[in-house]
Amino acid sequence: MSYYITTPIYYVNGEPHLGHVYTTVAADVLARHMRQRGEDVFFLTGTDEHGEPVAQAAEREGVTPRDLADRNAERFKAVATRVNATNDFFIRTSDPEHHAVVSEIVTRLKAGGHVYEGTYEGFYCPRCADFKTDSELVDGSKCPIHLIELEREKEDNWFFRLSAFQEPLERLYADHPEWVLPSNRYNEALSFIKGGLRDFSLSRARISWGVQIPWDPDQVVYVWVDALFNYYSALAYARQGEDLTDRFWPATVHVIAKDILKFHAVFWPALLMAAEIELPKRVFIHGYLLMDDHKMSKSLGNVLDPFHVMDVYGTDALRYYLLREVAFGQDGSVSPEGFENRYNTELANEYGNLARRVLSMIASYRDGLVPEADPPAELARELAGLVEEVQRCLDRVEVSGALDAIWNRVRALNRFVQESEPWKAAKDPERAGELDAVLLGAAEGLRVVSVLLYPYIPETAVKLLTALGREDRSLDAARFGAAGGGARIGELGQLFPKVEAAEPSTA
Ligand code: ME8
């Protein structure tokens, strides 16, 4: 089956930060997991380069929007690589191929009677690229998100008849109660729709940085319309000489945060209906990472800078922390101190030490060969159903739910090793069979959790599976007992080394 997953395309008006990393990593976990399942996966991320957010930032810096976009798009690309994202393509809305698709679609919208000429009068926030109703404003005239003073604008432009989609959208929500997840976000979007939909401007007259309206060269396509169609346009040109649209459209899931719910859960399906394009199957809305926790950490200082974390602790540690600390779908705080806690207690102790311990026992008690034995029934019970549980969670985009389920088994394996005390059996030749079963069970359990952890901590999981002499990381391999004994184990360095406190900065 095909599985097409997207992140938002990020604005190039600023630097990539932890919030962007969060969404990209979560989407990457899903993409990697679905590949493990043998699905035909396409994973898209990229940059949103038009409109006021970028044009104004460029003006402030005294460069052209294109220069700013070129510079920052490179940074976003580099971040995707740095976090080990396995995106199949990186779209930039300044790509000429994307322009062509947007022009064609707005032309089609007009031909279909969904576009009319009108006058917009009201408030507009250039940072959100969003029109604000009077009731949304703070202190009478400020953007509720950016708290900047907005001016009342009046301009003639082209309107999209969103109001005509009130009923079709209500029907979409009634027929597909899980098309927006989690359910609180579904309710929020539905109540926005039920509150009455107003037509919105499909074009802007004031700026020129964007896709020209084909029948009116004085206007450019509203940046959100331009941006949303990236999910569709990318498939047409991501692979040279090949159109992937039939293979991957409609998208399986768009992963976004709650800031852009309205655009994805209301505007987007209406635009697609108008353009007579099939709707994506799901939008998943995650929460915000709250980063204002100023507790001091020994090695990281007081801000969780993702690049610093990756430099000091490695990419896997950051990926793990983000998806473990905050329930995916809810808001939650992240902090350097919280990071260190999870790194030391969970990654280094619960997983890293478990791995080292099991491998060193196999090395010293069984000359480095995983023994042949029947796996212990209690472990088999503990791990039964785990693959299905992880699949069920990830089908519903519960990225941290799946990780919790896996981690519970990491803890169960630790208990198993602790309680079965193989070091005692190793001293008694009569208990050789028992020792074989414990070592085989522990190795097999470690292998199973590592296959399932692969999407979250890919570098570490590959190291561990290699050291276990079992490199198959398909989901079928994640069944307890699938591999059995006989493998020769290899060397495993320290997976999550202790990091000493950073020297106090002398700057
Ligand atoms: O909105 N916590 O781009 P953007 C969690 N170009 N996620 C966060 C976050 C935080 N504190 N801050 C940002 C745009 N994000 C548009 C999108 S899509 C067709 C166009 C993540 O650069 C989260 O995914 O402002 C959020 O939705 C996105 O960055 C917004 O990125």
PDB file of N, CA and C in Angstrom, residues 40-120:
ATOM      1  N   ASP A  40       4.818   1.282   0.527  1.00  0.00           N
ATOM      2  CA  ASP A  40       5.448   2.128  -0.492  1.00  0.00           C
ATOM      3  C   ASP A  40       5.343   3.565   0.036  1.00  0.00           C
ATOM      4  N   VAL A  41       6.466   4.079   0.577  1.00  0.00           N
ATOM      5  CA  VAL A  41       6.413   5.335   1.339  1.00  0.00           C
ATOM      6  C   VAL A  41       6.949   6.519   0.545  1.00  0.00           C
ATOM      7  N   PHE A  42       6.273   7.647   0.692  1.00  0.00           N
ATOM      8  CA  PHE A  42       6.833   8.907   0.203  1.00  0.00           C
ATOM      9  C   PHE A  42       6.712   9.928   1.326  1.00  0.00           C
ATOM     10  N   PHE A  43       7.832  10.533   1.659  1.00  0.00           N
ATOM     11  CA  PHE A  43       7.900  11.451   2.804  1.00  0.00           C
ATOM     12  C   PHE A  43       8.383  12.804   2.284  1.00  0.00           C
ATOM     13  N   LEU A  44       7.555  13.807   2.498  1.00  0.00           N
ATOM     14  CA  LEU A  44       7.839  15.145   1.951  1.00  0.00           C
ATOM     15  C   LEU A  44       8.003  16.191   3.053  1.00  0.00           C
ATOM     16  N   THR A  45       9.036  17.017   2.904  1.00  0.00           N
ATOM     17  CA  THR A  45       9.150  18.215   3.727  1.00  0.00           C
ATOM     18  C   THR A  45       9.680  19.317   2.808  1.00  0.00           C
ATOM     19  N   GLY A  46       9.821  20.523   3.333  1.00  0.00           N
ATOM     20  CA  GLY A  46      10.307  21.583   2.455  1.00  0.00           C
ATOM     21  C   GLY A  46      10.120  22.963   3.058  1.00  0.00           C
ATOM     22  N   THR A  47      10.172  23.962   2.173  1.00  0.00           N
ATOM     23  CA  THR A  47      10.093  25.343   2.652  1.00  0.00           C
ATOM     24  C   THR A  47       9.043  26.164   1.906  1.00  0.00           C
ATOM     25  N   ASP A  48       8.457  27.073   2.676  1.00  0.00           N
ATOM     26  CA  ASP A  48       7.399  27.968   2.220  1.00  0.00           C
ATOM     27  C   ASP A  48       8.069  29.325   2.020  1.00  0.00           C
ATOM     28  N   GLU A  49       8.131  29.791   0.790  1.00  0.00           N
ATOM     29  CA  GLU A  49       9.063  30.886   0.519  1.00  0.00           C
ATOM     30  C   GLU A  49       8.428  32.196   0.073  1.00  0.00           C
ATOM     31  N   HIS A  50       7.119  32.188  -0.144  1.00  0.00           N
ATOM     32  CA  HIS A  50       6.500  33.407  -0.671  1.00  0.00           C
ATOM     33  C   HIS A  50       5.788  34.221   0.408  1.00  0.00           C
ATOM     34  N   GLY A  51       5.201  35.314  -0.051  1.00  0.00           N
ATOM     35  CA  GLY A  51       4.301  36.081   0.805  1.00  0.00           C
ATOM     36  C   GLY A  51       5.007  37.072   1.716  1.00  0.00           C
ATOM     37  N   GLU A  52       4.188  37.756   2.495  1.00  0.00           N
ATOM     38  CA  GLU A  52       4.723  38.795   3.375  1.00  0.00           C
ATOM     39  C   GLU A  52       5.709  38.297   4.414  1.00  0.00           C
ATOM     40  N   PRO A  53       5.479  37.108   5.008  1.00  0.00           N
ATOM     41  CA  PRO A  53       6.420  36.707   6.056  1.00  0.00           C
ATOM     42  C   PRO A  53       7.858  36.741   5.542  1.00  0.00           C
ATOM     43  N   VAL A  54       8.064  36.302   4.301  1.00  0.00           N
ATOM     44  CA  VAL A  54       9.413  36.250   3.748  1.00  0.00           C
ATOM     45  C   VAL A  54       9.807  37.607   3.152  1.00  0.00           C
ATOM     46  N   ALA A  55       8.876  38.220   2.422  1.00  0.00           N
ATOM     47  CA  ALA A  55       9.196  39.505   1.781  1.00  0.00           C
ATOM     48  C   ALA A  55       9.602  40.548   2.830  1.00  0.00           C
ATOM     49  N   GLN A  56       8.865  40.585   3.940  1.00  0.00           N
ATOM     50  CA  GLN A  56       9.182  41.599   4.960  1.00  0.00           C
ATOM     51  C   GLN A  56      10.486  41.292   5.685  1.00  0.00           C
ATOM     52  N   ALA A  57      10.726  40.007   5.944  1.00  0.00           N
ATOM     53  CA  ALA A  57      11.985  39.649   6.611  1.00  0.00           C
ATOM     54  C   ALA A  57      13.166  40.021   5.715  1.00  0.00           C
ATOM     55  N   ALA A  58      13.010  39.807   4.400  1.00  0.00           N
ATOM     56  CA  ALA A  58      14.091  40.143   3.461  1.00  0.00           C
ATOM     57  C   ALA A  58      14.326  41.654   3.468  1.00  0.00           C
ATOM     58  N   GLU A  59      13.244  42.398   3.489  1.00  0.00           N
ATOM     59  CA  GLU A  59      13.372  43.854   3.494  1.00  0.00           C
ATOM     60  C   GLU A  59      14.128  44.325   4.742  1.00  0.00           C
ATOM     61  N   ARG A  60      13.760  43.732   5.866  1.00  0.00           N
ATOM     62  CA  ARG A  60      14.445  44.107   7.112  1.00  0.00           C
ATOM     63  C   ARG A  60      15.939  43.824   7.024  1.00  0.00           C
ATOM     64  N   GLU A  61      16.300  42.747   6.338  1.00  0.00           N
ATOM     65  CA  GLU A  61      17.724  42.396   6.240  1.00  0.00           C
ATOM     66  C   GLU A  61      18.415  43.079   5.076  1.00  0.00           C
ATOM     67  N   GLY A  62      17.646  43.782   4.248  1.00  0.00           N
ATOM     68  CA  GLY A  62      18.244  44.465   3.098  1.00  0.00           C
ATOM     69  C   GLY A  62      18.685  43.513   1.996  1.00  0.00           C
ATOM     70  N   VAL A  63      18.020  42.359   1.880  1.00  0.00           N
ATOM     71  CA  VAL A  63      18.343  41.436   0.783  1.00  0.00           C
ATOM     72  C   VAL A  63      17.066  41.178  -0.012  1.00  0.00           C
ATOM     73  N   THR A  64      17.184  40.541  -1.170  1.00  0.00           N
ATOM     74  CA  THR A  64      15.973  40.232  -1.941  1.00  0.00           C
ATOM     75  C   THR A  64      15.316  38.997  -1.316  1.00  0.00           C
ATOM     76  N   PRO A  65      13.995  38.864  -1.499  1.00  0.00           N
ATOM     77  CA  PRO A  65      13.331  37.664  -0.968  1.00  0.00           C
ATOM     78  C   PRO A  65      13.963  36.385  -1.509  1.00  0.00           C
ATOM     79  N   ARG A  66      14.382  36.422  -2.765  1.00  0.00           N
ATOM     80  CA  ARG A  66      14.975  35.203  -3.321  1.00  0.00           C
ATOM     81  C   ARG A  66      16.289  34.858  -2.632  1.00  0.00           C
ATOM     82  N   ASP A  67      17.085  35.881  -2.340  1.00  0.00           N
ATOM     83  CA  ASP A  67      18.357  35.605  -1.651  1.00  0.00           C
ATOM     84  C   ASP A  67      18.103  35.024  -0.263  1.00  0.00           C
ATOM     85  N   LEU A  68      17.131  35.636   0.418  1.00  0.00           N
ATOM     86  CA  LEU A  68      16.823  35.141   1.765  1.00  0.00           C
ATOM     87  C   LEU A  68      16.330  33.699   1.686  1.00  0.00           C
ATOM     88  N   ALA A  69      15.453  33.457   0.713  1.00  0.00           N
ATOM     89  CA  ALA A  69      14.886  32.117   0.567  1.00  0.00           C
ATOM     90  C   ALA A  69      15.980  31.108   0.225  1.00  0.00           C
ATOM     91  N   ASP A  70      16.860  31.478  -0.691  1.00  0.00           N
ATOM     92  CA  ASP A  70      17.934  30.547  -1.073  1.00  0.00           C
ATOM     93  C   ASP A  70      18.804  30.211   0.136  1.00  0.00           C
ATOM     94  N   ARG A  71      19.115  31.241   0.896  1.00  0.00           N
ATOM     95  CA  ARG A  71      20.002  31.021   2.042  1.00  0.00           C
ATOM     96  C   ARG A  71      19.335  30.130   3.080  1.00  0.00           C
ATOM     97  N   ASN A  72      18.098  30.486   3.442  1.00  0.00           N
ATOM     98  CA  ASN A  72      17.469  29.741   4.539  1.00  0.00           C
ATOM     99  C   ASN A  72      16.944  28.372   4.113  1.00  0.00           C
ATOM    100  N   ALA A  73      16.573  28.231   2.861  1.00  0.00           N
ATOM    101  CA  ALA A  73      16.130  26.899   2.411  1.00  0.00           C
ATOM    102  C   ALA A  73      17.280  25.911   2.597  1.00  0.00           C
ATOM    103  N   GLU A  74      18.498  26.367   2.327  1.00  0.00           N
ATOM    104  CA  GLU A  74      19.667  25.495   2.530  1.00  0.00           C
ATOM    105  C   GLU A  74      19.774  25.077   3.988  1.00  0.00           C
ATOM    106  N   ARG A  75      19.464  26.017   4.878  1.00  0.00           N
ATOM    107  CA  ARG A  75      19.546  25.677   6.316  1.00  0.00           C
ATOM    108  C   ARG A  75      18.517  24.629   6.693  1.00  0.00           C
ATOM    109  N   PHE A  76      17.295  24.799   6.172  1.00  0.00           N
ATOM    110  CA  PHE A  76      16.253  23.815   6.500  1.00  0.00           C
ATOM    111  C   PHE A  76      16.596  22.440   5.913  1.00  0.00           C
ATOM    112  N   LYS A  77      17.168  22.457   4.720  1.00  0.00           N
ATOM    113  CA  LYS A  77      17.592  21.185   4.117  1.00  0.00           C
ATOM    114  C   LYS A  77      18.647  20.521   4.983  1.00  0.00           C
ATOM    115  N   ALA A  78      19.598  21.344   5.439  1.00  0.00           N
ATOM    116  CA  ALA A  78      20.691  20.794   6.241  1.00  0.00           C
ATOM    117  C   ALA A  78      20.157  20.225   7.558  1.00  0.00           C
ATOM    118  N   VAL A  79      19.127  20.864   8.108  1.00  0.00           N
ATOM    119  CA  VAL A  79      18.564  20.364   9.362  1.00  0.00           C
ATOM    120  C   VAL A  79      17.902  19.010   9.147  1.00  0.00           C
ATOM    121  N   ALA A  80      17.187  18.868   8.044  1.00  0.00           N
ATOM    122  CA  ALA A  80      16.539  17.582   7.766  1.00  0.00           C
ATOM    123  C   ALA A  80      17.610  16.482   7.712  1.00  0.00           C
ATOM    124  N   THR A  81      18.723  16.789   7.077  1.00  0.00           N
ATOM    125  CA  THR A  81      19.808  15.813   7.007  1.00  0.00           C
ATOM    126  C   THR A  81      20.403  15.554   8.389  1.00  0.00           C
ATOM    127  N   ARG A  82      20.594  16.644   9.127  1.00  0.00           N
ATOM    128  CA  ARG A  82      21.225  16.543  10.455  1.00  0.00           C
ATOM    129  C   ARG A  82      20.420  15.685  11.423  1.00  0.00           C
ATOM    130  N   VAL A  83      19.081  15.744  11.317  1.00  0.00           N
ATOM    131  CA  VAL A  83      18.261  14.951  12.240  1.00  0.00           C
ATOM    132  C   VAL A  83      17.990  13.543  11.679  1.00  0.00           C
ATOM    133  N   ASN A  84      18.670  13.222  10.585  1.00  0.00           N
ATOM    134  CA  ASN A  84      18.514  11.908   9.934  1.00  0.00           C
ATOM    135  C   ASN A  84      17.119  11.670   9.381  1.00  0.00           C
ATOM    136  N   ALA A  85      16.483  12.737   8.923  1.00  0.00           N
ATOM    137  CA  ALA A  85      15.169  12.573   8.287  1.00  0.00           C
ATOM    138  C   ALA A  85      15.379  11.885   6.939  1.00  0.00           C
ATOM    139  N   THR A  86      14.496  10.954   6.618  1.00  0.00           N
ATOM    140  CA  THR A  86      14.623  10.201   5.367  1.00  0.00           C
ATOM    141  C   THR A  86      13.611  10.705   4.338  1.00  0.00           C
ATOM    142  N   ASN A  87      13.450  12.042   4.281  1.00  0.00           N
ATOM    143  CA  ASN A  87      12.490  12.579   3.319  1.00  0.00           C
ATOM    144  C   ASN A  87      12.901  12.212   1.893  1.00  0.00           C
ATOM    145  N   ASP A  88      11.890  11.910   1.087  1.00  0.00           N
ATOM    146  CA  ASP A  88      12.142  11.505  -0.292  1.00  0.00           C
ATOM    147  C   ASP A  88      12.309  12.697  -1.222  1.00  0.00           C
ATOM    148  N   PHE A  89      11.899  13.860  -0.748  1.00  0.00           N
ATOM    149  CA  PHE A  89      12.043  15.059  -1.561  1.00  0.00           C
ATOM    150  C   PHE A  89      11.973  16.256  -0.625  1.00  0.00           C
ATOM    151  N   PHE A  90      12.566  17.359  -1.067  1.00  0.00           N
ATOM    152  CA  PHE A  90      12.499  18.602  -0.312  1.00  0.00           C
ATOM    153  C   PHE A  90      11.934  19.643  -1.271  1.00  0.00           C
ATOM    154  N   ILE A  91      10.707  20.065  -1.023  1.00  0.00           N
ATOM    155  CA  ILE A  91      10.074  21.009  -1.955  1.00  0.00           C
ATOM    156  C   ILE A  91      10.351  22.438  -1.526  1.00  0.00           C
ATOM    157  N   ARG A  92      10.544  23.305  -2.505  1.00  0.00           N
ATOM    158  CA  ARG A  92      10.617  24.749  -2.237  1.00  0.00           C
ATOM    159  C   ARG A  92       9.514  25.372  -3.084  1.00  0.00           C
ATOM    160  N   THR A  93       8.713  26.255  -2.450  1.00  0.00           N
ATOM    161  CA  THR A  93       7.600  26.800  -3.236  1.00  0.00           C
ATOM    162  C   THR A  93       8.084  27.765  -4.314  1.00  0.00           C
ATOM    163  N   SER A  94       9.377  28.097  -4.286  1.00  0.00           N
ATOM    164  CA  SER A  94       9.899  28.914  -5.386  1.00  0.00           C
ATOM    165  C   SER A  94      10.285  28.050  -6.597  1.00  0.00           C
ATOM    166  N   ASP A  95      10.169  26.741  -6.491  1.00  0.00           N
ATOM    167  CA  ASP A  95      10.440  25.869  -7.650  1.00  0.00           C
ATOM    168  C   ASP A  95       9.488  26.222  -8.800  1.00  0.00           C
ATOM    169  N   PRO A  96      10.010  26.378 -10.007  1.00  0.00           N
ATOM    170  CA  PRO A  96       9.127  26.711 -11.134  1.00  0.00           C
ATOM    171  C   PRO A  96       8.042  25.660 -11.382  1.00  0.00           C
ATOM    172  N   GLU A  97       8.361  24.403 -11.104  1.00  0.00           N
ATOM    173  CA  GLU A  97       7.361  23.337 -11.317  1.00  0.00           C
ATOM    174  C   GLU A  97       6.173  23.514 -10.380  1.00  0.00           C
ATOM    175  N   HIS A  98       6.466  23.962  -9.161  1.00  0.00           N
ATOM    176  CA  HIS A  98       5.381  24.211  -8.204  1.00  0.00           C
ATOM    177  C   HIS A  98       4.536  25.397  -8.676  1.00  0.00           C
ATOM    178  N   HIS A  99       5.207  26.453  -9.128  1.00  0.00           N
ATOM    179  CA  HIS A  99       4.488  27.616  -9.685  1.00  0.00           C
ATOM    180  C   HIS A  99       3.482  27.176 -10.742  1.00  0.00           C
ATOM    181  N   ALA A 100       3.962  26.319 -11.631  1.00  0.00           N
ATOM    182  CA  ALA A 100       3.117  25.914 -12.760  1.00  0.00           C
ATOM    183  C   ALA A 100       1.853  25.222 -12.252  1.00  0.00           C
ATOM    184  N   VAL A 101       2.003  24.376 -11.245  1.00  0.00           N
ATOM    185  CA  VAL A 101       0.831  23.661 -10.724  1.00  0.00           C
ATOM    186  C   VAL A 101      -0.134  24.655 -10.058  1.00  0.00           C
ATOM    187  N   VAL A 102       0.411  25.592  -9.294  1.00  0.00           N
ATOM    188  CA  VAL A 102      -0.454  26.557  -8.603  1.00  0.00           C
ATOM    189  C   VAL A 102      -1.216  27.407  -9.636  1.00  0.00           C
ATOM    190  N   SER A 103      -0.514  27.853 -10.662  1.00  0.00           N
ATOM    191  CA  SER A 103      -1.193  28.661 -11.702  1.00  0.00           C
ATOM    192  C   SER A 103      -2.321  27.870 -12.340  1.00  0.00           C
ATOM    193  N   GLU A 104      -2.023  26.638 -12.655  1.00  0.00           N
ATOM    194  CA  GLU A 104      -3.028  25.809 -13.333  1.00  0.00           C
ATOM    195  C   GLU A 104      -4.240  25.621 -12.417  1.00  0.00           C
ATOM    196  N   ILE A 105      -3.983  25.403 -11.139  1.00  0.00           N
ATOM    197  CA  ILE A 105      -5.102  25.127 -10.228  1.00  0.00           C
ATOM    198  C   ILE A 105      -5.956  26.376  -9.988  1.00  0.00           C
ATOM    199  N   VAL A 106      -5.317  27.525  -9.787  1.00  0.00           N
ATOM    200  CA  VAL A 106      -6.165  28.712  -9.563  1.00  0.00           C
ATOM    201  C   VAL A 106      -6.980  29.048 -10.814  1.00  0.00           C
ATOM    202  N   THR A 107      -6.396  28.756 -11.966  1.00  0.00           N
ATOM    203  CA  THR A 107      -7.157  28.961 -13.206  1.00  0.00           C
ATOM    204  C   THR A 107      -8.388  28.054 -13.210  1.00  0.00           C
ATOM    205  N   ARG A 108      -8.163  26.823 -12.794  1.00  0.00           N
ATOM    206  CA  ARG A 108      -9.256  25.859 -12.731  1.00  0.00           C
ATOM    207  C   ARG A 108     -10.313  26.310 -11.714  1.00  0.00           C
ATOM    208  N   LEU A 109      -9.873  26.854 -10.581  1.00  0.00           N
ATOM    209  CA  LEU A 109     -10.833  27.316  -9.569  1.00  0.00           C
ATOM    210  C   LEU A 109     -11.698  28.423 -10.157  1.00  0.00           C
ATOM    211  N   LYS A 110     -11.059  29.296 -10.924  1.00  0.00           N
ATOM    212  CA  LYS A 110     -11.816  30.407 -11.503  1.00  0.00           C
ATOM    213  C   LYS A 110     -12.809  29.885 -12.537  1.00  0.00           C
ATOM    214  N   ALA A 111     -12.335  28.978 -13.379  1.00  0.00           N
ATOM    215  CA  ALA A 111     -13.217  28.420 -14.414  1.00  0.00           C
ATOM    216  C   ALA A 111     -14.407  27.699 -13.782  1.00  0.00           C
ATOM    217  N   GLY A 112     -14.186  27.135 -12.605  1.00  0.00           N
ATOM    218  CA  GLY A 112     -15.260  26.411 -11.925  1.00  0.00           C
ATOM    219  C   GLY A 112     -16.232  27.313 -11.182  1.00  0.00           C
ATOM    220  N   GLY A 113     -16.008  28.615 -11.230  1.00  0.00           N
ATOM    221  CA  GLY A 113     -16.930  29.546 -10.583  1.00  0.00           C
ATOM    222  C   GLY A 113     -16.679  29.718  -9.083  1.00  0.00           C
ATOM    223  N   HIS A 114     -15.483  29.353  -8.619  1.00  0.00           N
ATOM    224  CA  HIS A 114     -15.203  29.453  -7.180  1.00  0.00           C
ATOM    225  C   HIS A 114     -14.503  30.746  -6.803  1.00  0.00           C
ATOM    226  N   VAL A 115     -14.255  31.597  -7.815  1.00  0.00           N
ATOM    227  CA  VAL A 115     -13.457  32.795  -7.579  1.00  0.00           C
ATOM    228  C   VAL A 115     -14.211  34.014  -8.091  1.00  0.00           C
ATOM    229  N   TYR A 116     -14.227  35.077  -7.306  1.00  0.00           N
ATOM    230  CA  TYR A 116     -14.875  36.309  -7.770  1.00  0.00           C
ATOM    231  C   TYR A 116     -14.068  37.514  -7.297  1.00  0.00           C
ATOM    232  N   GLU A 117     -14.336  38.646  -7.937  1.00  0.00           N
ATOM    233  CA  GLU A 117     -13.588  39.852  -7.622  1.00  0.00           C
ATOM    234  C   GLU A 117     -14.278  40.564  -6.461  1.00  0.00           C
ATOM    235  N   GLY A 118     -13.510  41.041  -5.509  1.00  0.00           N
ATOM    236  CA  GLY A 118     -14.150  41.730  -4.393  1.00  0.00           C
ATOM    237  C   GLY A 118     -13.183  42.682  -3.716  1.00  0.00           C
ATOM    238  N   THR A 119     -13.629  43.269  -2.627  1.00  0.00           N
ATOM    239  CA  THR A 119     -12.764  44.180  -1.883  1.00  0.00           C
ATOM    240  C   THR A 119     -12.611  43.659  -0.469  1.00  0.00           C
ATOM    241  N   TYR A 120     -11.374  43.491  -0.065  1.00  0.00           N
ATOM    242  CA  TYR A 120     -11.136  43.058   1.307  1.00  0.00           C
ATOM    243  C   TYR A 120     -10.942  44.284   2.168  1.00  0.00           C
TER     244      TYR A 120
END
